[in-house]
Each structure stands twice: as structure tokens, then as C-alpha cells.
């Protein structure tokens, strides 16, 4: 089969690396890809949201399946675009249509969905210009801190968590009346703060049946001790010691099944990944958010832990035969450490030459933001690499990744030195 992956991050490199192992793969294309994906297939320099260029590429290369990495093309309707075209409609797209992508594209939609289908989540109310005057009274029913979420996609920046009610009201006005997050904040969800410990659970579904992929914990903030600004993710581990079999069973019964059945009831034919951001609140799972894609850097630990042929599973998704597919997971622990550009998540410089990638030891170096120029690897993003290693324990896995991370050099390299440390002695 000829496969096209859309996207350019570590997630897409992990997909490319895994698909390249499949005996069924003939040619792999990645658009636009990075210096890492170029080792697994052919990069094509077109944007993941340039649907016309993607259409031409699919025709030209005889692509048999498209795997969509990031949320933007899904929310913008790449799957619907394929279905509307007489030739493209025969080519499966892994990733939901616009209706399903609303689970991520609109916080208001996803909260309504969860309440409609009895999925545990924080109490909430949505506000617009029309009912902003009622926000004060609703906030008085909540215990601080207050969680404010811009309804639309806001590049991961649309969530504010504020202790002070006056500040929360001011920020609500900034979002709704002063367009702090552009039109993404025309509607704002205010919700109850969930106390607990966070993890991510991933589901692959063909719209009828599903496979629960290994869970992961992401390290979101830039600084050691999870301090400082929020980032796209500074590291991840899988499995998660506080998500044992009993907890995952609860997630399946209380969240995954009602979600899949809810999509069916709502007439949403969802074929792709669902990323469920969860809070473990004293052993009870509650949904923080849905995403219509895999997480990054979680994919860089989840995909390596999947033993089965990913291409075979994706074919099951496309043909709605996922229930027939074999699915097995590697028991060892995977940990990934993300190397970023100095300054990230604020301004940073690009195009720094990278050396030392040959010293990968026992690790796998997934590229997140790199570009090839005259056979040299240059930095090309805030997150530059995700270094994944396996171990019998979290400590063993992260130690290997830190060792490899030390060997990679580029100007102003930075990574967190405490990935997984909070979980090493978890009881
Ligand atoms: P989101 O963009 O929805 O992933 O939110 C960003 C981060 O804010 C999440 O990963 C959580 O750490 C935090 N968060 C969001 N909603 C809540 C909530 N209701 N209670 C506690 N923390 C939350
Ligand atoms: N690591 C979080 C995300 O992919 O949204």
C-alpha cells in the first residue's frame, strides 16, 4: 500500500517509523514531514492544510490511505473534502470528519456531548456576548480556581486557570468582548476545577468497535517540577503507574463505551484516534478534554509500545473490521524526553545545526522540528526531538533517554531533567 501521512512533528515521525515496519507498505509519503520522517519515506513539501495540493499528490502517487496527524486539517474538513470528490472518496482518511472533529474543535460541543451521553466531566456553563452578565452568578456556584476555556482552537493557549474571581471575570471579558484569542473565544466555557492527577488515554475506533491504546502521562510545563509556561509537551511515559488495570476498566466502562455509543447515537461516523485527556480524581476518571488525534509527545511512547502492525489496524479502521484485528502491546516502559529550542515556548531561533544524532545508544530519536539542508539537520521548531527509550522501569527508560539527549548538540538546547521522576516511587 502507498500511504500518505500529514504533519511534520514527532507524532508523525513515530507514525512513519512504525508504518515503515509493515510488510504491507510499499511507498510512504509525509507532507510536509521533517528530517526524521525523510529516513522512513519521502517528504513532500506541501502543507497539511493545502487540500488541493494534497489531492494532486494523492492522484500522482497513487496513495491508498491518508493518515492525518494534527487537528487542523481535520477541523477544517479534510475527510469531508475527500468524500465530496468522486475519485478521492474511495481513499480512506484516518481521522474524523468535521462533525467528529468538533470533539476537539469546540469545547462547548464536547461538553454538551459529554453531558448528553453521561460521560463524567467537570460541571460547566458556556458564555457568549448574549449571556456574559450571568457569568458572575455561575462563578459564585464554583470553588476557585476557575477554569476558562475558549471554545475554538487556540493553539493550545485557550485555557486559563485563575484563583481570583475578579481576574477571572476580567479575562472572560477579554476573551468574549476583546477577542483575546480571536474568534476562538466568542464562546467561553467556564468549568469546575478538577483536583487529581492527569493522564491521557487513546482510543482507535472504526466507529463501531475500538482498541484502547496504552495510556501515557505527559509533562506539560517548560520547567523542572512542572513549573513555568505551558508547552506542547516536554516528555511522556507509558504505562502510567496510577492507571492500573482496574482504573483503565473504569475508563472503558464510564468513558470509552459511552463515547463510542454517543458518537453512533449522534450519527457521527468516527474513524480515527480519540485522545481523552483525563483527571484521575481519587481513583475516579473525569474527562478534561477530547482531541480528535493522537497526542504529541505521547505518540512517541504509545506507538513504540504497540506490537501489532499499525497498518493492519488502520486498514481495520477504514473497513470497519477493527474488531477482527489482532492487537498486542509491549509490557516494558517507554519514556520520551523532548529537546527544545532555547526560549521555547516563547520566541526562539531556528536553523541551528544539530550534531551527535549518531550517538543514539539504546534510544530512538524522533524528530519534532527539524529540516534537512545540504545533508545537514537543522532545528526548525520549538520542540526539536523526542528521545524515546525502553526500560523495565521508568527510571531505566528515562536514564537512557537523558544519556542520548546529552549527546545531541545544538545551540541553546534545553530539556527537562525530571521527566518521569514523580512516578518512579509511585505506590
Ligand atoms: P486543555 O487545553 O483542555 O487540555 O487544558 C489545558 C490544561 O488545563 C489541561 O491539560 C489541564 O492540566 C488543565 N485543565 C483543563 N481543564 C481543567 C479542569 N476542569 N480542572 C483542572 N485542570 C484543568
Ligand atoms: N501533549 C498534548 C497534546 O498533544 O495536545
Coordinates of C-alpha atoms and ligand atoms in Angstrom, one line a residue:
X1 CA 0.0 0.0 0.0
X2 CA 1.0 3.6 -0.6
X3 CA 0.4 5.7 2.5
X4 CA 0.4 9.5 3.0
X5 CA 0.9 10.9 6.5
X6 CA 0.0 14.6 7.0
X7 CA 2.0 16.6 9.5
X8 CA 5.6 17.4 10.5
X9 CA 6.1 16.6 14.2
X10 CA 7.4 13.9 16.4
X11 CA 4.0 12.2 16.3
X12 CA 4.2 11.9 12.5
X13 CA 7.8 10.6 12.7
X14 CA 6.6 7.9 15.2
X15 CA 3.8 7.0 12.8
X16 CA 6.2 6.9 9.8
X17 CA 8.7 4.8 11.8
X18 CA 6.0 2.3 12.8
X19 CA 4.3 2.1 9.3
X20 CA 7.7 1.6 7.7
X21 CA 8.0 -1.7 9.6
X22 CA 4.8 -3.1 8.0
X23 CA 5.2 -5.7 5.3
X24 CA 2.1 -4.3 3.5
X25 CA 3.8 -0.9 3.0
X26 CA 5.1 -0.1 -0.5
X27 CA 5.7 3.6 -0.5
X28 CA 5.4 6.1 2.3
X29 CA 5.0 9.9 1.8
X30 CA 4.9 12.5 4.5
X31 CA 3.6 16.0 3.9
X32 CA 5.4 18.2 4.9
X33 CA 7.5 15.9 7.2
X34 CA 10.8 16.7 8.7
X35 CA 14.4 15.5 8.6
X36 CA 13.4 12.4 10.7
X37 CA 10.5 11.3 8.5
X38 CA 12.8 11.6 5.5
X39 CA 14.6 8.4 6.9
X40 CA 11.3 6.5 6.7
X41 CA 9.8 7.6 3.5
X42 CA 9.6 10.6 1.0
X43 CA 8.8 14.1 2.3
X44 CA 6.7 16.2 0.1
X45 CA 6.8 19.9 0.8
X46 CA 3.2 20.7 0.9
X47 CA 1.2 22.0 3.9
X48 CA -1.2 19.6 5.8
X49 CA -4.0 22.1 5.2
X50 CA -3.5 22.7 1.5
X51 CA -6.2 20.3 0.4
X52 CA -5.9 20.9 -3.4
X53 CA -2.2 20.2 -3.3
X54 CA -2.9 17.0 -1.2
X55 CA -5.5 16.0 -3.8
X56 CA -2.9 16.3 -6.6
X57 CA -0.3 14.4 -4.6
X58 CA -2.8 11.5 -3.9
X59 CA -3.5 11.2 -7.6
X60 CA 0.0 11.5 -8.7
X61 CA 1.5 8.9 -6.3
X62 CA -1.4 6.5 -6.2
X63 CA -2.0 6.9 -2.5
X64 CA -4.2 4.2 -0.9
X65 CA -4.7 5.7 2.5
X66 CA -4.2 9.1 4.3
X67 CA -3.3 9.2 8.0
X68 CA -3.9 12.7 9.4
X69 CA -1.6 13.7 12.3
X70 CA -2.6 17.1 13.5
X71 CA -6.1 18.5 14.3
X72 CA -6.1 21.5 11.9
X73 CA -6.8 19.5 8.7
X74 CA -9.5 17.5 10.4
X75 CA -11.3 20.5 11.9
X76 CA -11.0 22.2 8.5
X77 CA -12.7 19.2 6.9
X78 CA -10.0 17.2 5.0
X79 CA -12.0 14.0 5.4
X80 CA -15.2 15.7 4.1
X81 CA -13.2 17.1 1.2
X82 CA -12.2 13.6 0.2
X83 CA -15.7 12.3 0.5
X84 CA -17.1 15.0 -1.7
X85 CA -14.7 14.2 -4.6
X86 CA -15.6 11.4 -7.0
X87 CA -12.2 9.9 -7.2
X88 CA -10.9 10.7 -3.7
X89 CA -13.9 9.3 -1.9
X90 CA -12.6 5.8 -2.4
X91 CA -9.4 6.6 -0.5
X92 CA -9.7 6.1 3.3
X93 CA -8.8 9.0 5.5
X94 CA -7.8 8.1 9.1
X95 CA -9.2 10.9 11.2
X96 CA -12.8 12.1 11.7
X97 CA -14.9 14.2 9.5
X98 CA -15.7 17.8 10.6
X99 CA -18.6 16.6 12.8
X100 CA -16.4 14.3 14.8
X101 CA -13.5 16.7 14.9
X102 CA -15.8 19.1 16.8
X103 CA -14.9 17.0 19.9
X104 CA -11.7 19.0 19.8
X105 CA -12.7 21.9 17.6
X106 CA -15.4 23.2 20.0
X107 CA -15.2 22.9 23.8
X108 CA -18.8 23.8 24.0
X109 CA -19.7 20.9 21.6
X110 CA -17.6 18.4 23.5
X111 CA -19.1 19.5 26.9
X112 CA -22.6 19.1 25.5
X113 CA -21.7 15.7 24.1
X114 CA -20.4 14.5 27.4
X115 CA -23.4 15.6 29.3
X116 CA -25.8 14.2 26.7
X117 CA -24.1 10.8 26.9
X118 CA -23.3 10.6 30.6
X119 CA -19.5 10.9 30.3
X120 CA -18.1 12.1 33.6
X121 CA -16.6 15.6 33.3
X122 CA -16.5 18.9 35.2
X123 CA -19.7 20.9 35.7
X124 CA -19.8 23.8 33.2
X125 CA -21.7 26.6 31.6
X126 CA -21.0 28.4 28.3
X127 CA -21.0 32.1 27.8
X128 CA -21.2 34.5 24.8
X129 CA -21.8 38.2 24.4
X130 CA -25.5 37.5 25.0
X131 CA -25.3 35.9 28.5
X132 CA -22.0 37.3 29.8
X133 CA -23.9 39.1 32.5
X134 CA -24.8 35.7 34.0
X135 CA -21.2 34.6 34.4
X136 CA -20.8 36.1 37.8
X137 CA -23.7 34.2 39.3
X138 CA -22.4 30.9 37.8
X139 CA -18.9 31.5 39.1
X140 CA -20.3 32.0 42.6
X141 CA -21.5 28.4 42.5
X142 CA -17.9 27.2 41.9
X143 CA -15.0 26.9 44.3
X144 CA -11.8 28.6 42.9
X145 CA -9.7 28.2 40.9
X146 CA -11.8 29.0 37.9
X147 CA -11.2 27.3 34.6
X148 CA -11.9 29.4 31.5
X149 CA -11.7 27.8 28.0
X150 CA -12.0 29.5 24.7
X151 CA -14.5 27.4 22.6
X152 CA -12.4 27.1 19.4
X153 CA -8.8 26.0 18.6
X154 CA -6.4 28.4 20.1
X155 CA -3.0 26.7 19.5
X156 CA -3.1 25.1 23.0
X157 CA -3.3 28.5 24.7
X158 CA -7.0 28.9 25.1
X159 CA -7.3 27.6 28.7
X160 CA -6.9 29.9 31.7
X161 CA -6.9 28.7 35.3
X162 CA -7.3 31.6 37.7
X163 CA -7.7 31.8 41.5
X164 CA -9.2 35.3 41.8
X165 CA -12.8 35.7 40.7
X166 CA -12.3 39.4 39.7
X167 CA -9.4 38.4 37.5
X168 CA -11.5 35.5 36.0
X169 CA -14.3 37.9 35.2
X170 CA -11.8 40.4 33.6
X171 CA -10.3 37.6 31.5
X172 CA -13.7 36.4 30.5
X173 CA -14.4 39.9 29.1
X174 CA -11.1 39.9 27.4
X175 CA -11.9 36.7 25.7
X176 CA -15.5 37.4 24.7
X177 CA -15.5 41.2 24.2
X178 CA -11.9 42.0 23.3
X179 CA -11.2 38.8 21.3
X180 CA -8.1 37.8 23.3
X181 CA -8.0 34.5 21.4
X182 CA -9.6 35.8 18.3
X183 CA -12.9 34.3 17.2
X184 CA -12.0 31.1 19.2
X185 CA -13.1 33.0 22.3
X186 CA -16.5 34.2 21.0
X187 CA -17.9 31.4 23.2
X188 CA -16.2 30.6 26.5
X189 CA -16.7 27.5 28.7
X190 CA -16.3 28.1 32.4
X191 CA -15.9 24.9 34.4
X192 CA -15.3 23.4 37.8
X193 CA -11.6 22.8 38.6
X194 CA -10.9 19.0 38.9
X195 CA -8.4 18.0 41.5
X196 CA -6.3 15.0 40.8
X197 CA -3.5 13.6 38.6
X198 CA -3.7 13.9 34.8
X199 CA -3.2 11.2 32.2
X200 CA -4.0 10.6 28.5
X201 CA -5.9 7.6 27.2
X202 CA -6.0 6.9 23.4
X203 CA -8.6 5.1 21.5
X204 CA -8.5 3.9 17.9
X205 CA -12.0 3.4 16.5
X206 CA -13.7 2.4 13.3
X207 CA -16.9 4.0 14.5
X208 CA -18.3 0.7 15.9
X209 CA -15.5 -1.1 17.7
X210 CA -12.4 0.2 19.4
X211 CA -9.0 -0.6 20.7
X212 CA -7.7 1.1 23.9
X213 CA -4.1 2.0 23.3
X214 CA -1.5 2.2 26.1
X215 CA -2.1 5.2 28.4
X216 CA 0.5 7.9 28.8
X217 CA 1.4 10.8 31.1
X218 CA 2.6 14.0 29.5
X219 CA 4.8 16.7 31.2
X220 CA 3.3 19.9 30.0
X221 CA 5.2 22.8 31.5
X222 CA 8.6 24.1 30.5
X223 CA 10.4 24.0 33.8
X224 CA 11.6 21.2 36.2
X225 CA 8.9 20.5 38.8
X226 CA 6.2 21.2 36.2
X227 CA 6.7 25.0 36.7
X228 CA 6.5 27.8 34.2
X229 CA 4.8 28.2 30.9
X230 CA 2.6 25.6 29.3
X231 CA 4.2 23.9 26.3
X232 CA 3.1 21.3 23.7
X233 CA 4.6 18.7 26.0
X234 CA 8.2 18.2 27.4
X235 CA 8.1 14.4 27.8
X236 CA 5.9 11.4 28.4
X237 CA 5.9 8.0 29.9
X238 CA 3.8 4.9 29.3
X239 CA 2.5 2.9 31.1
X240 CA 1.3 5.1 33.9
X241 CA 1.6 3.6 37.4
X242 CA -1.6 5.2 38.7
X243 CA -3.6 3.9 35.8
X244 CA -3.7 0.2 36.7
X245 CA -5.9 -2.4 35.1
X246 CA -8.9 -1.6 37.4
X247 CA -8.7 2.1 36.6
X248 CA -8.5 1.5 32.9
X249 CA -11.5 -0.8 33.2
X250 CA -13.4 2.1 34.8
X251 CA -12.2 4.4 31.9
X252 CA -13.5 1.9 29.4
X253 CA -16.9 1.4 31.1
X254 CA -17.6 5.0 32.1
X255 CA -15.9 6.9 29.3
X256 CA -14.8 4.9 26.2
X257 CA -18.1 2.9 25.8
X258 CA -20.4 5.9 26.3
X259 CA -18.2 8.0 23.9
X260 CA -18.3 5.4 21.1
X261 CA -22.0 4.8 21.6
X262 CA -22.7 8.5 21.9
X263 CA -21.0 9.1 18.5
X264 CA -23.1 6.3 17.0
X265 CA -26.3 7.7 18.5
X266 CA -25.5 11.2 17.3
X267 CA -25.0 9.8 13.7
X268 CA -21.2 10.7 13.7
X269 CA -19.3 8.1 11.8
X270 CA -15.9 8.5 13.5
X271 CA -12.9 6.6 12.1
X272 CA -9.6 7.5 13.7
X273 CA -8.0 8.3 17.0
X274 CA -9.7 9.8 20.0
X275 CA -7.3 11.3 22.6
X276 CA -9.1 11.5 26.0
X277 CA -7.4 13.9 28.5
X278 CA -8.4 12.6 31.9
X279 CA -8.1 13.5 35.5
X280 CA -7.8 10.6 38.0
X281 CA -9.7 12.1 40.9
X282 CA -9.1 9.7 43.8
X283 CA -9.5 6.7 41.5
X284 CA -12.4 8.1 39.5
X285 CA -11.8 9.2 35.9
X286 CA -13.2 12.5 34.7
X287 CA -12.7 13.9 31.2
X288 CA -10.8 17.2 30.8
X289 CA -11.0 17.2 27.1
X290 CA -11.2 15.2 23.9
X291 CA -8.8 15.6 21.0
X292 CA -9.5 14.2 17.6
X293 CA -5.9 13.0 17.0
X294 CA -3.1 11.4 18.9
X295 CA -1.1 13.4 21.4
X296 CA 2.4 14.7 20.9
X297 CA 4.8 13.7 22.6
X298 CA 2.5 10.9 23.9
X299 CA 2.6 9.2 20.5
X300 CA 6.3 8.8 20.8
X301 CA 5.8 6.4 23.7
X302 CA 2.4 4.9 22.8
X303 CA 3.2 3.9 19.2
X304 CA 6.5 2.2 20.1
X305 CA 4.6 0.1 22.7
X306 CA 2.2 -1.3 20.1
X307 CA 3.5 -4.7 19.0
X308 CA 0.9 -5.2 16.3
X309 CA 1.1 -4.0 12.7
X310 CA -0.2 -0.4 12.7
X311 CA -1.0 -0.5 9.0
X312 CA -3.2 -3.6 9.6
X313 CA -5.0 -1.8 12.4
X314 CA -5.6 1.3 10.2
X315 CA -7.0 -0.9 7.5
X316 CA -9.4 -2.3 10.1
X317 CA -10.4 1.3 10.9
X318 CA -11.1 2.1 7.2
X319 CA -13.0 -1.1 6.5
X320 CA -14.8 -1.2 9.9
X321 CA -13.2 -4.6 10.7
X322 CA -11.1 -3.4 13.6
X323 CA -12.8 -6.0 15.9
X324 CA -11.1 -8.7 13.8
X325 CA -7.6 -7.3 14.2
X326 CA -5.0 -8.6 16.5
X327 CA -3.8 -6.0 19.0
X328 CA -0.9 -6.5 21.4
X329 CA 1.2 -4.2 23.5
X330 CA 4.8 -4.4 24.8
X331 CA 4.8 -4.6 28.6
X332 CA 8.1 -2.6 29.1
X333 CA 8.0 1.1 30.0
X334 CA 8.7 3.7 27.3
X335 CA 9.8 7.2 28.2
X336 CA 10.4 10.1 25.9
X337 CA 12.4 13.3 26.7
X338 CA 11.7 16.3 24.5
X339 CA 14.6 18.6 23.4
X340 CA 13.5 22.1 22.7
X341 CA 15.0 25.3 21.3
X342 CA 16.2 27.9 23.9
X343 CA 13.4 30.4 24.5
X344 CA 10.5 28.0 23.7
X345 CA 7.5 28.2 24.3
X346 CA 8.1 31.9 23.7
X347 CA 10.3 33.3 20.9
X348 CA 13.2 31.0 19.8
X349 CA 15.7 30.9 16.9
X350 CA 15.6 28.3 14.2
X351 CA 18.1 26.7 11.8
X352 CA 20.8 25.7 14.3
X353 CA 23.0 22.9 13.1
X354 CA 22.4 19.6 15.0
X355 CA 25.2 17.1 15.7
X356 CA 25.5 13.9 17.7
X357 CA 22.5 12.2 16.3
X358 CA 24.5 9.1 15.6
X359 CA 25.0 8.5 19.4
X360 CA 21.5 7.2 19.8
X361 CA 22.6 4.3 22.1
X362 CA 19.6 2.3 23.1
X363 CA 17.2 5.2 22.2
X364 CA 15.1 6.1 19.3
X365 CA 15.4 9.8 18.3
X366 CA 12.1 11.1 16.9
X367 CA 12.4 14.4 15.1
X368 CA 9.8 17.0 16.1
X369 CA 11.1 20.2 14.5
X370 CA 13.9 19.7 12.1
X371 CA 14.7 20.3 8.4
X372 CA 17.4 18.9 6.1
X373 CA 19.6 21.4 4.4
X374 CA 22.5 20.3 2.2
X375 CA 22.5 16.9 4.1
X376 CA 22.7 18.8 7.5
X377 CA 20.0 18.5 10.1
X378 CA 18.9 22.0 11.3
X379 CA 16.4 22.9 14.1
X380 CA 13.1 24.1 12.7
X381 CA 10.7 24.4 15.6
X382 CA 10.3 24.9 19.3
X383 CA 10.2 21.2 20.0
X384 CA 13.1 19.7 18.1
X385 CA 13.4 16.0 19.2
X386 CA 11.6 13.4 21.3
X387 CA 14.1 10.9 22.6
X388 CA 12.4 7.6 23.4
X389 CA 13.8 4.6 25.3
X390 CA 12.5 1.4 26.8
X391 CA 13.3 0.0 30.2
X392 CA 12.0 -2.5 32.7
X393 CA 11.2 0.6 34.9
X394 CA 10.6 4.3 34.4
X395 CA 14.0 5.1 35.9
X396 CA 15.8 2.8 33.5
X397 CA 13.9 4.1 30.4
X398 CA 14.4 7.8 31.3
X399 CA 18.0 7.4 32.2
X400 CA 18.7 6.0 28.7
X401 CA 16.8 8.9 27.1
X402 CA 18.8 11.5 29.2
X403 CA 22.0 9.9 28.2
X404 CA 21.1 10.1 24.5
X405 CA 19.8 13.7 25.0
X406 CA 23.2 14.7 26.4
X407 CA 24.9 13.5 23.2
X408 CA 22.8 15.6 20.9
X409 CA 24.1 19.1 20.4
X410 CA 22.7 22.4 19.0
X411 CA 22.9 25.9 20.3
X412 CA 20.6 26.6 23.2
X413 CA 19.4 23.0 23.6
X414 CA 17.1 22.6 26.6
X415 CA 15.2 19.7 28.1
X416 CA 13.6 18.9 31.4
X417 CA 15.7 16.6 33.6
X418 CA 12.8 15.4 35.7
X419 CA 10.6 13.5 33.2
X420 CA 9.0 10.5 35.0
X421 CA 10.7 11.3 38.3
X422 CA 7.4 11.9 40.1
X423 CA 6.3 8.3 39.1
X424 CA 9.5 6.4 40.0
X425 CA 8.4 5.6 43.5
X426 CA 4.6 5.6 42.9
X427 CA 2.8 3.4 45.3
Ligands
LIG1 P1 -6.9 21.7 27.6 O1 -6.4 22.7 26.6 O2 -8.3 21.5 27.7 O3 -6.0 20.4 27.6 O4 -6.4 22.3 29.0 C1 -5.1 22.6 29.3 C2 -4.8 22.1 30.7 O5 -5.5 22.8 31.7 C3 -5.1 20.6 30.9 O6 -4.2 19.8 30.4 C4 -5.2 20.6 32.4 O7 -3.9 20.5 33.0 C5 -5.8 21.9 32.7 N1 -7.3 21.8 32.9 C6 -8.2 22.0 31.9 N2 -9.4 21.8 32.5 C7 -9.3 21.6 33.8 C8 -10.2 21.4 34.9 N3 -11.5 21.4 34.7 N4 -9.7 21.1 36.1 C9 -8.3 21.1 36.3 N5 -7.4 21.4 35.3 C10 -7.9 21.6 34.1
LIG2 N1 0.6 16.5 24.5 C1 -0.7 17.2 24.4 C2 -1.3 17.3 23.1 O1 -0.9 16.6 22.1 O2 -2.3 18.0 23.0

